[in-house]
Short mmCIF file of C-alpha atoms in Angstrom, two decimals:
data_model
loop_
_atom_site.label_atom_id
_atom_site.label_comp_id
_atom_site.label_asym_id
_atom_site.label_seq_id
_atom_site.Cartn_x
_atom_site.Cartn_y
_atom_site.Cartn_z
CA MET A 1 0.00 0.00 0.00
CA LYS A 2 2.81 2.40 0.85
CA HIS A 3 4.68 1.73 -2.44
CA LEU A 4 1.51 2.26 -4.50
CA TYR A 5 0.96 5.57 -2.78
CA LEU A 6 4.51 6.70 -3.64
CA VAL A 7 4.07 5.68 -7.31
CA VAL A 8 0.89 7.77 -7.58
CA ILE A 9 2.68 10.79 -6.14
CA ALA A 10 5.57 10.35 -8.61
CA LEU A 11 3.17 10.21 -11.59
CA ALA A 12 1.38 13.34 -10.43
CA LEU A 13 4.70 15.19 -10.19
CA LEU A 14 5.68 14.07 -13.69
CA VAL A 15 2.38 15.30 -15.19
CA LYS A 16 2.73 18.66 -13.44
CA VAL A 17 6.27 19.18 -14.75
CA THR A 18 5.15 18.31 -18.31
CA MET A 19 2.30 20.84 -18.25
CA VAL A 20 4.52 23.63 -16.98
CA THR A 21 7.13 22.91 -19.63
CA SER A 22 4.55 22.97 -22.50
CA ALA A 23 3.10 26.27 -21.33
CA HIS A 24 6.53 27.81 -21.23
CA GLU A 25 7.36 26.63 -24.75
CA ALA A 26 4.09 28.09 -26.13
CA GLU A 27 5.05 31.56 -24.93
CA VAL A 28 8.35 31.52 -26.70
CA GLU A 29 8.19 32.74 -30.34
CA ASP A 30 9.09 30.33 -33.06
CA ASN A 31 12.14 32.02 -34.59
CA GLU A 32 15.79 31.28 -34.77
CA PHE A 33 16.69 33.85 -32.11
CA ALA A 34 14.06 32.68 -29.61
CA GLU A 35 16.59 30.98 -27.41
CA PHE A 36 18.52 34.22 -27.00
CA GLU A 37 15.53 36.37 -26.10
CA ASP A 38 15.70 35.36 -22.52
CA PHE A 39 19.00 37.21 -22.20
CA ASP A 40 17.34 40.49 -23.21
CA GLU A 41 15.01 40.38 -20.23
CA ASP A 42 17.74 40.94 -17.66
CA GLU A 43 16.52 44.42 -16.99
CA VAL A 44 15.46 45.38 -13.56
CA VAL A 45 11.69 45.30 -13.21
CA LYS A 46 10.63 48.25 -11.16
CA LYS A 47 7.29 49.19 -9.84
CA PRO A 48 5.84 52.16 -11.71
CA ALA A 49 5.34 55.37 -9.82
CA PRO A 50 1.87 56.35 -8.67
CA SER A 51 1.82 59.47 -10.94
CA ALA A 52 2.55 57.35 -14.00
CA GLN A 53 -0.25 54.97 -13.09
CA LYS A 54 -2.71 57.88 -12.83
CA THR A 55 -1.69 59.32 -16.20
CA GLU A 56 -2.13 55.92 -17.79
CA LYS A 57 -5.62 55.61 -16.36
CA LYS A 58 -6.63 59.14 -17.51
CA SER A 59 -5.31 58.79 -21.06
CA GLY A 60 -8.23 57.58 -23.11
CA SER A 61 -6.67 57.88 -26.58
CA GLU A 62 -4.71 54.76 -26.53
CA SER A 63 -4.06 52.66 -29.60
CA PRO A 64 -5.67 49.26 -29.92
CA SER A 65 -2.29 47.72 -30.29
CA ALA A 66 -1.20 49.14 -26.95
CA ALA A 67 -4.36 47.85 -25.33
CA ALA A 68 -3.76 44.47 -26.82
CA GLY A 69 -0.22 44.58 -25.53
CA ASP A 70 -1.50 45.36 -22.06
CA ASP A 71 -3.87 42.44 -22.22
CA GLU A 72 -1.00 40.17 -23.10
CA GLN A 73 1.02 41.49 -20.18
CA GLN A 74 -1.86 40.89 -17.83
CA THR A 75 -2.17 37.29 -18.93
CA GLN A 76 1.47 36.66 -18.06
CA PRO A 77 2.30 35.99 -14.38
CA LYS A 78 3.43 39.02 -12.43
CA ILE A 79 6.60 38.88 -10.40
CA LYS A 80 7.06 41.23 -7.50
CA PRO A 81 10.72 41.52 -6.70
CA SER A 82 11.89 42.56 -3.31
CA ALA A 83 13.29 46.04 -2.74
CA GLY A 84 16.81 46.56 -4.00
CA LYS A 85 17.05 43.17 -5.79
CA THR A 86 16.88 42.17 -9.46
CA VAL A 87 14.86 39.19 -10.58
CA ASP A 88 15.79 37.02 -13.51
CA SER A 89 12.79 36.00 -15.60
CA ALA A 90 14.36 32.72 -16.57
CA THR A 91 15.07 31.91 -12.95
CA THR A 92 11.52 32.74 -11.95
CA ASP A 93 10.15 30.48 -14.69
CA GLU A 94 12.33 27.63 -13.54
CA ASP A 95 11.23 28.19 -9.92
CA GLU A 96 7.61 28.12 -10.99
CA ALA A 97 8.16 24.94 -12.93
CA THR A 98 9.91 23.24 -9.95
CA VAL A 99 7.63 21.37 -7.58
CA GLU A 100 9.06 20.42 -4.22
CA ASN A 101 7.35 17.71 -2.28
CA GLU A 102 9.25 16.36 0.70
CA GLU A 103 7.96 13.08 2.03
CA ASP A 104 7.28 12.95 5.70
CA GLU A 105 8.46 9.88 7.59
CA PHE A 106 5.03 9.61 9.17
CA ASP A 107 3.04 9.78 5.90
CA HIS A 108 2.07 6.15 6.21
CA PHE A 109 -0.04 7.09 9.22
CA ASN A 110 -2.35 9.12 6.92
CA ASP A 111 -3.91 6.00 5.50
CA GLU A 112 -7.50 6.20 6.75
CA GLU A 113 -8.07 2.50 6.22
CA GLU A 114 -5.47 1.60 8.82
CA PHE A 115 -5.43 4.70 11.05
CA GLU A 116 -8.85 6.28 11.28
CA GLY A 117 -8.95 9.90 12.34
CA PHE A 118 -5.19 10.30 12.78
CA ASP A 119 -4.78 13.12 10.28
CA LYS A 120 -7.84 14.95 11.53
CA GLU A 121 -6.79 14.84 15.14
CA SER A 122 -3.28 16.10 14.33
CA LYS A 123 -4.64 18.97 12.25
CA THR A 124 -7.28 20.03 14.73
CA SER A 125 -4.73 19.94 17.56
CA LYS A 126 -2.19 22.08 15.71
CA ILE A 127 -4.56 24.56 13.96
CA GLY A 128 -6.81 26.85 15.96
CA LYS A 129 -10.01 28.68 15.02
CA GLY A 130 -8.27 31.41 12.99
CA GLY A 131 -6.48 28.97 10.73
CA GLN A 132 -3.15 29.52 12.45
CA GLU A 133 -1.07 27.07 14.39
CA LYS A 134 -2.28 26.87 17.97
CA ILE A 135 0.39 27.50 20.58
CA PRO A 136 -0.17 25.49 23.76
CA ASP A 137 -0.98 27.59 26.78
CA LEU A 138 1.47 26.52 29.52
CA LYS A 139 0.62 27.48 33.05
CA ILE A 140 3.05 27.13 35.96
CA THR A 141 1.35 25.53 38.93
CA LYS A 142 1.83 27.35 42.17
CA VAL A 143 3.46 24.91 44.61
CA PRO A 144 2.35 25.37 48.25
CA LEU A 145 4.93 26.47 50.77
CA HIS A 146 4.75 23.22 52.74
CA LEU A 147 5.72 21.20 49.63
CA ARG A 148 8.70 23.30 48.62
CA THR A 149 12.28 22.22 49.30
CA ASN A 150 13.44 23.81 52.55
CA TRP A 151 15.11 22.80 55.79
CA ASP A 152 11.76 22.01 57.42
CA SER A 153 11.23 19.15 54.96
CA PHE A 154 14.28 17.28 56.28
CA TYR A 155 13.48 17.25 59.99
CA LEU A 156 13.50 13.42 60.11
CA GLU A 157 16.94 13.21 58.50
CA MET A 158 18.23 15.91 60.82
CA MET A 159 16.93 14.00 63.83
CA MET A 160 18.65 10.82 62.62
CA LEU A 161 21.94 12.62 62.08
CA GLY A 162 21.65 14.19 65.52
CA GLY A 163 20.99 10.77 67.07
CA LEU A 164 24.02 9.27 65.33
CA ALA A 165 26.17 12.14 66.51
CA VAL A 166 24.98 11.68 70.11
CA TYR A 167 25.59 7.91 69.91
CA PHE A 168 29.12 8.44 68.56
CA LEU A 169 29.99 11.02 71.20
CA ASN A 170 28.60 8.78 73.95
CA PHE A 171 30.69 5.89 72.59
CA LEU A 172 33.89 7.93 72.79
CA ALA A 173 33.08 9.28 76.25
CA GLY A 174 32.06 5.87 77.69
CA LYS A 175 35.07 4.14 76.20
CA ALA A 176 37.43 6.74 77.65
CA LYS A 177 35.83 6.54 81.10
CA ASN A 178 35.98 2.73 81.28
CA GLN A 179 39.61 2.79 80.26
CA LYS A 180 40.35 5.43 82.86
CA LEU A 181 38.65 3.39 85.64
CA ALA A 182 40.51 0.22 84.66
CA GLN A 183 43.87 1.96 84.70
CA ALA A 184 43.01 3.54 88.06
CA TRP A 185 42.27 0.12 89.58
CA MET A 186 45.49 -1.29 88.14
CA SER A 187 47.67 1.51 89.41
CA ALA A 188 46.07 1.32 92.89
CA HIS A 189 46.45 -2.49 93.30
CA LYS A 190 49.66 -3.16 91.39
CA GLU A 191 51.89 -2.90 94.43
CA LEU A 192 49.73 -5.30 96.47
CA LEU A 193 49.56 -7.80 93.62
CA GLU A 194 53.32 -7.76 93.06
CA ALA A 195 53.84 -8.41 96.77
CA ASN A 196 51.77 -11.63 96.60
CA PHE A 197 52.50 -12.94 93.07
CA HIS A 198 55.65 -13.42 91.09
CA ILE A 199 54.02 -12.61 87.72
CA VAL A 200 51.40 -9.87 87.46
CA GLY A 201 49.78 -9.07 84.13
CA ASP A 202 51.41 -11.54 81.73
CA ASP A 203 49.52 -11.57 78.43
CA GLY A 204 51.10 -14.86 77.27
CA GLN A 205 51.81 -13.61 73.76
CA ALA A 206 55.56 -13.19 74.07
CA LYS A 207 58.13 -15.79 75.07
CA GLU A 208 59.51 -13.53 77.73
CA VAL A 209 57.43 -12.87 80.83
CA THR A 210 55.75 -9.48 80.84
CA SER A 211 54.19 -7.64 83.77
CA GLY A 212 51.67 -4.90 84.32
CA VAL A 213 49.61 -5.69 81.19
CA LEU A 214 45.86 -5.18 81.64
CA MET A 215 44.31 -7.05 78.74
CA LYS A 216 41.28 -5.50 77.06
CA GLU A 217 38.64 -8.08 76.16
CA SER A 218 36.07 -5.48 75.04
CA GLU A 219 35.25 -1.83 75.61
CA ASN A 220 33.93 -2.63 79.11
CA VAL A 221 35.77 -5.85 80.11
CA TYR A 222 39.41 -5.92 81.24
CA THR A 223 41.33 -8.94 82.55
CA LEU A 224 44.52 -9.46 84.54
CA TRP A 225 46.30 -12.80 85.06
CA CYS A 226 48.55 -13.38 88.07
CA SER A 227 50.57 -16.46 88.99
CA GLY A 228 53.46 -17.55 91.16
CA ARG A 229 52.04 -17.87 94.68
CA VAL A 230 51.91 -20.59 97.29
CA CYS A 231 48.77 -22.82 97.36
CA CYS A 232 47.32 -21.57 94.08
CA GLU A 233 47.97 -22.12 90.40
CA GLY A 234 46.88 -18.66 89.39
CA MET A 235 44.39 -15.84 89.83
CA LEU A 236 42.27 -14.19 87.14
CA VAL A 237 40.92 -10.70 87.82
CA GLU A 238 38.09 -9.55 85.55
CA LEU A 239 36.81 -5.97 85.61
CA ARG A 240 33.24 -6.05 84.35
CA LEU A 241 32.46 -2.39 83.93
CA LEU A 242 29.19 -0.99 82.70
CA LYS A 243 28.60 -0.58 78.97
CA ARG A 244 29.04 3.15 79.06
CA GLN A 245 29.90 3.18 75.36
CA ASP A 246 26.39 1.92 74.53
CA LEU A 247 23.77 4.69 74.47
CA VAL A 248 20.85 2.25 74.88
CA ASN A 249 22.47 0.70 77.95
CA THR A 250 23.15 4.15 79.34
CA ILE A 251 19.49 5.13 79.01
CA ALA A 252 18.40 1.83 80.60
CA ARG A 253 20.66 2.45 83.61
CA MET A 254 18.86 5.73 84.26
CA MET A 255 15.68 3.78 84.98
CA LYS A 256 17.37 0.83 86.70
CA PRO A 257 20.83 1.60 88.16
CA VAL A 258 23.44 -1.16 88.06
CA SER A 259 26.91 -1.33 89.62
CA ASP A 260 30.30 -2.09 88.12
CA GLN A 261 31.69 -5.44 89.26
CA ILE A 262 35.07 -7.04 89.93
CA MET A 263 35.23 -10.82 89.45
CA ILE A 264 38.18 -12.73 90.96
CA LYS A 265 38.71 -16.43 90.29
CA VAL A 266 41.47 -18.30 92.19
CA THR A 267 42.43 -21.78 91.02
CA MET A 268 43.75 -23.75 94.01
CA ASP A 269 46.26 -26.58 93.98
CA ALA A 270 44.76 -30.09 94.20
CA THR A 271 46.63 -30.87 97.44
CA ASP A 272 46.02 -27.55 99.20
CA MET A 273 42.23 -27.70 99.53
CA ASP A 274 39.95 -30.23 101.21
CA THR A 275 36.71 -31.62 99.78
CA PHE A 276 33.77 -29.29 100.52
CA VAL A 277 31.40 -26.87 98.78
CA MET A 278 30.27 -23.62 100.38
CA CYS A 279 28.74 -20.34 99.17
CA LEU A 280 27.82 -17.02 100.79
CA ALA A 281 25.68 -14.75 98.59
CA GLN A 282 23.09 -12.02 98.74
CA LYS A 283 19.42 -12.90 98.68
CA LYS A 284 18.68 -12.65 94.94
CA MET A 285 22.07 -13.96 93.86
CA ALA A 286 21.87 -17.02 96.15
CA ALA A 287 18.76 -18.37 94.42
CA LYS A 288 20.24 -17.71 91.02
CA LEU A 289 23.54 -19.45 91.80
CA GLN A 290 21.82 -22.44 93.38
CA LYS A 291 19.76 -22.85 90.21
CA GLU A 292 22.46 -22.29 87.60
CA MET A 293 25.72 -23.58 89.09
CA ASN A 294 26.22 -27.32 88.77
CA ASP A 295 28.11 -27.97 92.02
CA LEU A 296 25.74 -25.91 94.20
CA SER A 297 22.63 -27.58 92.78
CA LEU A 298 24.10 -31.07 93.45
CA PHE A 299 25.93 -30.68 96.76
CA CYS A 300 24.05 -27.75 98.38
CA PRO A 301 20.35 -28.21 97.68
CA ASP A 302 19.30 -26.33 100.87
CA ILE A 303 19.70 -22.57 101.44
CA LYS A 304 20.10 -21.35 105.00
CA LYS A 305 18.63 -17.91 105.50
CA ASN A 306 19.78 -17.38 109.10
CA SER A 307 23.24 -15.84 108.81
CA GLU A 308 23.19 -13.70 111.98
CA LYS A 309 24.42 -16.52 114.17
CA TYR A 310 27.71 -16.58 112.27
CA GLY A 311 28.51 -12.98 113.23
CA LEU A 312 26.89 -11.10 110.35
CA SER A 313 24.83 -8.07 111.35
CA SER A 314 22.85 -8.06 108.09
CA SER A 315 20.29 -10.71 107.21
CA SER A 316 20.58 -10.06 103.47
CA TYR A 317 23.18 -12.84 103.08
CA HIS A 318 22.19 -16.47 102.56
CA ILE A 319 24.51 -19.42 103.13
CA MET A 320 24.75 -22.71 101.20
CA ALA A 321 27.12 -25.32 102.67
CA GLU A 322 27.70 -29.02 102.07
CA ILE A 323 29.51 -29.51 105.38
CA PRO A 324 28.02 -27.34 108.16
CA GLU A 325 31.24 -27.21 110.19
CA VAL A 326 33.05 -25.43 107.34
CA THR A 327 30.85 -22.30 107.52
CA PRO A 328 32.13 -20.92 110.88
CA ALA A 329 35.68 -21.69 109.80
CA ILE A 330 35.33 -19.52 106.72
CA LEU A 331 33.25 -16.75 108.33
CA ASP A 332 35.77 -15.74 110.97
CA THR A 333 36.03 -12.31 112.59
CA THR A 334 38.06 -10.80 109.72
CA VAL A 335 35.60 -11.82 107.03
CA CYS A 336 32.59 -10.76 109.11
CA ALA A 337 34.19 -7.37 109.85
CA VAL A 338 34.62 -6.65 106.13
CA LEU A 339 31.08 -7.82 105.31
CA ASN A 340 29.57 -5.70 108.11
CA LYS A 341 31.61 -2.60 107.28
CA PHE A 342 31.02 -2.68 103.51
CA GLU A 343 27.46 -3.92 103.38
CA GLY A 344 26.25 -4.75 99.88
CA ILE A 345 29.70 -4.63 98.29
CA VAL A 346 30.32 -8.40 98.45
CA GLU A 347 27.95 -10.03 95.96
CA TYR A 348 29.00 -13.63 96.70
CA ILE A 349 31.88 -15.85 97.85
CA HIS A 350 31.89 -19.29 96.23
CA ILE A 351 34.33 -21.98 97.44
CA SER A 352 34.16 -25.43 95.84
CA ASP A 353 36.32 -28.44 95.07
CA GLN A 354 33.75 -29.66 92.48
CA PHE A 355 33.52 -26.49 90.42
CA SER A 356 32.47 -27.20 86.82
CA GLY A 357 30.76 -23.95 85.86
CA PRO A 358 27.09 -23.55 84.90
CA LYS A 359 24.90 -26.52 84.11
CA GLN A 360 25.45 -28.03 80.69
CA THR A 361 22.84 -30.31 79.17
CA ASP A 362 22.35 -31.69 75.69
CA ASP A 363 19.16 -31.66 73.64
CA SER A 364 17.56 -34.44 75.69
CA GLY A 365 18.04 -32.45 78.91
CA ALA A 366 20.20 -35.06 80.72
CA PRO A 367 24.01 -34.91 81.14
CA THR A 368 25.90 -37.42 79.05
CA LYS A 369 29.21 -37.52 80.92
CA MET A 370 30.83 -36.54 84.19
CA PRO A 371 32.03 -32.93 83.93
CA GLU A 372 35.62 -31.99 84.61
CA VAL A 373 35.99 -30.33 88.01
CA GLU A 374 38.58 -28.11 89.67
CA LYS A 375 39.14 -26.51 93.05
CA VAL A 376 38.17 -22.85 92.78
CA LEU A 377 37.50 -19.78 94.91
CA GLN A 378 35.25 -17.21 93.25
CA PHE A 379 34.58 -13.67 94.49
CA CYS A 380 32.26 -11.00 93.12
CA PHE A 381 32.41 -7.40 94.42
CA ASN A 382 30.11 -4.52 93.54
CA ILE A 383 31.81 -1.16 93.10
CA PRO A 384 29.85 1.47 95.07
CA LYS A 385 27.77 4.43 93.78
CA LYS A 386 25.64 2.38 91.34
CA GLY A 387 27.33 3.33 88.09
CA ASN A 388 28.53 6.80 89.14
CA THR A 389 31.98 5.38 89.79
CA ASN A 390 35.06 7.56 89.83
CA VAL A 391 38.78 7.01 90.25
CA LYS A 392 38.68 7.27 94.05
CA ASP A 393 36.13 4.45 94.27
CA MET A 394 38.46 2.14 92.35
CA GLU A 395 41.30 2.97 94.72
CA GLU A 396 39.13 2.15 97.76
CA MET A 397 38.71 -1.50 96.69
CA LYS A 398 41.99 -2.60 98.31
CA PRO A 399 40.36 -4.19 101.41
CA PHE A 400 38.48 -6.65 99.20
CA LEU A 401 41.65 -7.81 97.47
CA LYS A 402 43.15 -8.40 100.90
CA LEU A 403 40.00 -10.38 101.76
CA VAL A 404 40.73 -12.66 98.80
CA PHE A 405 44.24 -13.40 100.04
CA HIS A 406 42.90 -14.03 103.54
CA CYS A 407 40.35 -16.58 102.26
CA MET A 408 43.02 -18.33 100.20
CA ASP A 409 45.16 -18.87 103.26
CA LYS A 410 42.12 -19.84 105.35
CA VAL A 411 40.97 -22.53 102.88
CA ARG A 412 44.46 -23.92 102.74
CA ARG A 413 44.50 -24.46 106.52
CA ILE A 414 40.99 -26.00 106.80
CA LYS A 415 41.10 -29.76 107.45
CA LEU A 416 37.87 -31.73 107.73
CA THR A 417 37.25 -34.27 110.43
CA LYS A 418 37.09 -37.95 109.63
CA GLU A 419 33.28 -38.04 109.71
CA ALA A 420 32.92 -34.90 107.59
CA LYS A 421 35.40 -36.27 105.10
CA GLN A 422 33.52 -39.59 104.84
CA ARG A 423 30.24 -37.69 104.35
CA ALA A 424 31.79 -35.66 101.58
CA GLU A 425 33.13 -38.79 99.90
CA ARG A 426 29.69 -40.46 100.04
CA ASN A 427 28.12 -37.39 98.43
CA ARG A 428 30.61 -37.46 95.61
CA GLN A 429 30.15 -41.18 95.10
CA LYS A 430 26.37 -40.77 94.83
CA ILE A 431 26.74 -38.01 92.29
CA GLU A 432 29.14 -40.11 90.26
CA GLU A 433 26.78 -43.10 90.31
CA SER A 434 23.89 -40.92 89.18
CA TYR A 435 26.00 -39.73 86.27
CA LEU A 436 26.94 -43.30 85.41
CA LYS A 437 23.31 -44.41 85.50
CA ALA A 438 22.28 -41.50 83.31
CA THR A 439 25.03 -42.21 80.82
CA HIS A 440 24.30 -45.97 80.93
CA SER A 441 20.61 -45.44 80.16
CA THR A 442 21.58 -43.06 77.40
CA ARG A 443 23.95 -45.63 75.93
CA GLN A 444 21.25 -48.33 76.17
CA GLU A 445 18.77 -46.14 74.33
CA ALA A 446 21.32 -45.42 71.64
CA ALA A 447 22.15 -49.15 71.28
CA GLN A 448 18.44 -50.04 71.08
CA ALA A 449 17.93 -47.43 68.40
CA ARG A 450 20.85 -48.83 66.42
CA ARG A 451 19.45 -52.39 66.67
CA GLU A 452 16.03 -51.29 65.50
CA GLU A 453 17.53 -49.38 62.60
CA LYS A 454 19.58 -52.45 61.60
CA LYS A 455 16.53 -54.71 61.81
CA ARG A 456 14.43 -52.30 59.76
CA SER A 457 17.06 -52.04 57.03
CA GLU A 458 17.40 -55.85 56.90
CA LYS A 459 13.64 -56.24 56.61
CA GLU A 460 13.47 -53.75 53.74
CA LYS A 461 16.25 -55.61 51.98
CA MET A 462 14.41 -58.94 52.27
CA MET A 463 11.12 -57.41 51.10
CA ASN A 464 12.87 -56.26 47.95
CA GLU A 465 14.20 -59.77 47.37
CA GLU A 466 12.52 -61.57 44.45
CA ASP A 467 13.02 -65.11 45.80
CA PRO A 468 10.02 -66.03 48.05
CA ASP A 469 11.91 -68.91 49.67
CA LYS A 470 14.51 -66.56 51.12
CA GLN A 471 11.77 -64.30 52.49
CA ARG A 472 9.99 -67.24 54.13
CA LYS A 473 13.22 -68.55 55.69
CA TRP A 474 14.04 -65.09 57.06
CA GLU A 475 10.59 -64.68 58.59
CA ASP A 476 10.84 -68.12 60.26
CA ARG A 477 14.23 -67.26 61.70
CA GLU A 478 13.00 -63.95 63.09
CA ASN A 479 9.97 -65.62 64.66
CA ARG A 480 12.16 -68.19 66.44
CA ARG A 481 14.39 -65.41 67.79
CA GLU A 482 11.40 -63.49 69.09
CA MET A 483 9.92 -66.55 70.81
CA LYS A 484 13.26 -67.39 72.39
CA ARG A 485 13.58 -63.83 73.67
CA LYS A 486 10.15 -64.01 75.31
CA GLN A 487 10.82 -67.28 77.13
CA PRO A 488 11.64 -66.95 80.86
CA ARG A 489 15.24 -67.46 81.75
CA MET A 490 16.13 -70.22 84.25
CA LYS A 491 19.32 -70.36 86.23
CA MET A 492 21.28 -73.57 86.71
CA MET A 493 22.39 -74.15 90.30
CA LYS A 494 25.08 -76.68 91.11
CA MET A 495 24.78 -78.69 94.33
CA LYS A 496 27.80 -80.04 96.03
CA ALA A 497 27.78 -83.71 96.96
CA MET A 498 27.42 -84.44 100.65
#
């Protein structure tokens, strides 16, 4: 369809050019100098003056030949040249004979059979009522003030940036304060530690022994390892400071104040401590330890609330002891004086020869093996002022480090009586038997599961067997085994001849 349309347009152009050419040839006189007459018409065609036009109109005695000449001039096309320019008659004739028709790349859309109303819509949209091209009327919408771009539109982003800045500043301030408190404690207790231990603050990274190194576990946890003392293998000091670098934790402490803590764990030699378990703790901590710690839940199931008879003025401490005669030996006048003077500072004192840490259970909820135990003294001290700790408070914790050394020497000198020692041995034997029974039942269940799995796989294999005789023989064999298993067992007793 498109090619046919182009052919029609080409034919129309050819016919138009032919007609213009024939008309031009008719005007030219048939003489031998006709082809040179075009060069005589190079004169400038000027518009006659108004006075000349009036005289021509008024003159009535004109010759017929002149009138005829005027009629011939009127029949010819008039050319109005622009001001100050000459017009060539030959050029004008050629321009009139030339027909320019540029094809539009969207002409194929004008086919009404395929695109109905396309040409009409385009024309009506471009041309207005006066026949001129309609210019679209663009109006700028007035944007309200609250929708314009200003600083008020970014209040949420500004709040987020402010929160991040506050969090970052709090992180730097909390980190610096925790580091300052840890260094203050180290500088205040370094002399006392060096007087009791040969190595203080060895990080274990270098071959040579180092001293005075306070290892940083995190931004709020610092550790110090000491060794080289009589009756103990080593002592680990852990400073558990508050998470001052955490803004969320800082806000939570405003509603519920918490204290910084110092944890001290002393690992005793196997020959320098007798067999007993004992714990002195505050009210809330005692129930928690008895529930979570493995040795306290097994050997100290009862909690004694009456602690005043041992010399303590406060009733906030609860006592858990495996051997009752060990309690007055530990709570002597020195220990009671420190507890009464600094009430609430000592969180708990845990002494055990069966220390294995918190309870550990597998998925079934029962222990599978006997845990490894060690002889340990554990101390937990609360730093005063409930989080508002300063450097002076860290320096005032020396009496509690001396309390640790006093308890170490006291435990070393405690010797149980024969009856107490036998009672302690029976307790440990019972616990060991309970572990063996639990592990034995667990092993039996595992063996039974393996046998059932083996039997099930063998049965599936025989069911897939194509030989029916083999299946029948296997079923008979299994039936005989089952009947033999169900028969009561009888014991053979041998009688000696008289």
